[in-house]
Each structure stands twice: as structure tokens, then as C-alpha cells.
Amino acid sequence: MTLLGVVLAGGRSRRFGSDKAAALLDARSLLEHAVASLTPHVREIVVAGRSDPRWCSVDDAPQPGLGPLGGICGALRHARVRGHAAILCVPCDMPRLPPGLLALLAHANGAAYTAQAPVIARWPVTELDRLEEHMAADGDRALTRWARSIGAQAIAWPEPLANINRPADLAALS
Ligand SMILES: Nc1nc2c(ncn2[C@@H]2O[C@H](COP(=O)(O)OP(=O)(O)OP(=O)(O)O)[C@@H](O)[C@H]2O)c(=O)[nH]1
């Protein structure tokens, strides 16, 4: 069973004030950290919601500006075309992801997400049709609500997970 690694890298970085995917931590951009966190777990990686010549990019679906669910939908479409069974998603703004959490998700059965950060998750390609219907039907863009509605497993990770929303969050990690 193959997994497609996906970095969710769209959004507007309003709280950060500039493009946070390009912000540097330990001389690497946050986007590079995200790609590196996925590398041990997958053979192929795409970046969703951003065009970057270093990696394959996928467009959000059904259109941009819908938040992380749009990135997940676009990545699941790409995964289906490429013959993957599921996607392993990370955001571009959580640079210290524990490898154990990603290993747990990579080996989970079915859909599974991290309770404290549902952008870190595994979504089977078989959920694509339901996600497309969900997004077309009710306009609900809340990731956790969708995850619960499909019965995804919520994984409670016992340690805090650093999330960069504002420049001070990045300074605290540096
Ligand atoms: N592909 C894709 N990723 C998104 C989208 N919106 C947010 N993300 C990603 O999801 C993760 C969490 O994003 P947030 O911090 O909630 O939103 P943001 O727009 O980046 O930042 P704010 O404008 O400050 O809310 C980050 O990795 C974003 O890059 C989107 O519309 N498409």
C-alpha cells in the first residue's frame, strides 16, 4: 500500500505577517522542514496550495481559498490518479513534528488524524468522493468536523506540538 506525502502550504499567513512557509528555522525554511519530516515515511511528496519548482505542486480543489480541506481534496485527487492508497499530510507550519507520530499515522488503518492538530493526518483515497460531496453540499470547511463525520480515528499525541502562527512562535523555537 503506497502513501503520498503531502505538505499543506496554502493559506495567507495573516497572523505571521509574511509567507511563513519561507520563514527560516535552523537555516532551513519551514517548508523544507515539513518535506524533511515526511521523507522517511513516503516515496513521493507533493506540496498543496503553492507552486514551488523544487517539488511537485498540486492545486487545491475544488478551488483555492477553502483552507486545509481544499488542500486535502486536491491532494487526494492527485493521489488517486497516481495510484496511491492514502495521503500522509503535514502542515508547513509545524517544524518539529515527532517522527513517532508520523510513523503511527503512516501505519494506521483507514482515516486517522491528530486530535490536537488535525492537519497532521492520514486520509485514504477512498474518502475522496465523500469529501467532494461534503464540500459541494454544505460549504463546511471545518477539518475536525469532517474527520468526525467519516469516523476517522483521533490520535491523542502525549506531547505538545509546536505550531508557528506568529513571529513570536518562531522566535520561541529558534
Ligand atoms: N493547501 C492549502 N493549505 C492551507 C490553506 N489554508 C491553510 N493551509 C495550511 O494549513 C496549515 C494551517 O494554516 P493556518 O495557520 O490555519 O492558516 P494560515 O492561512 O496559514 O494562517 P493565518 O492567515 O494566520 O490563519 C498551514 O500549513 C497552511 O499553509 C489552503 O487554503 N490550502
Short mmCIF file of N, CA, C and O in Angstrom, two decimals, residues 17 26 54 58 95 137 167:
data_model
loop_
_atom_site.label_atom_id
_atom_site.label_comp_id
_atom_site.label_asym_id
_atom_site.label_seq_id
_atom_site.Cartn_x
_atom_site.Cartn_y
_atom_site.Cartn_z
N GLY A 17 2.25 37.51 9.22
CA GLY A 17 2.56 38.81 8.62
C GLY A 17 3.40 38.72 7.36
O GLY A 17 3.59 39.72 6.67
N ASP A 26 16.69 27.25 11.91
CA ASP A 26 17.92 26.45 11.77
C ASP A 26 18.39 26.43 10.30
O ASP A 26 18.74 25.36 9.77
N ARG A 54 10.85 23.16 -6.65
CA ARG A 54 11.63 22.06 -6.06
C ARG A 54 10.80 20.79 -5.86
O ARG A 54 11.34 19.70 -5.73
N VAL A 58 0.39 20.52 -6.16
CA VAL A 58 -0.98 20.19 -6.55
C VAL A 58 -1.88 21.36 -6.16
O VAL A 58 -1.68 22.01 -5.13
N PRO A 95 7.24 22.71 12.44
CA PRO A 95 8.54 22.19 12.01
C PRO A 95 9.18 21.15 12.92
O PRO A 95 10.17 20.56 12.53
N ALA A 137 -21.76 20.16 -0.88
CA ALA A 137 -23.11 20.19 -0.31
C ALA A 137 -23.31 21.29 0.72
O ALA A 137 -24.24 22.09 0.62
N PRO A 167 5.19 35.50 14.49
CA PRO A 167 6.66 35.54 14.58
C PRO A 167 7.18 35.12 15.95
O PRO A 167 8.23 34.47 16.05
#
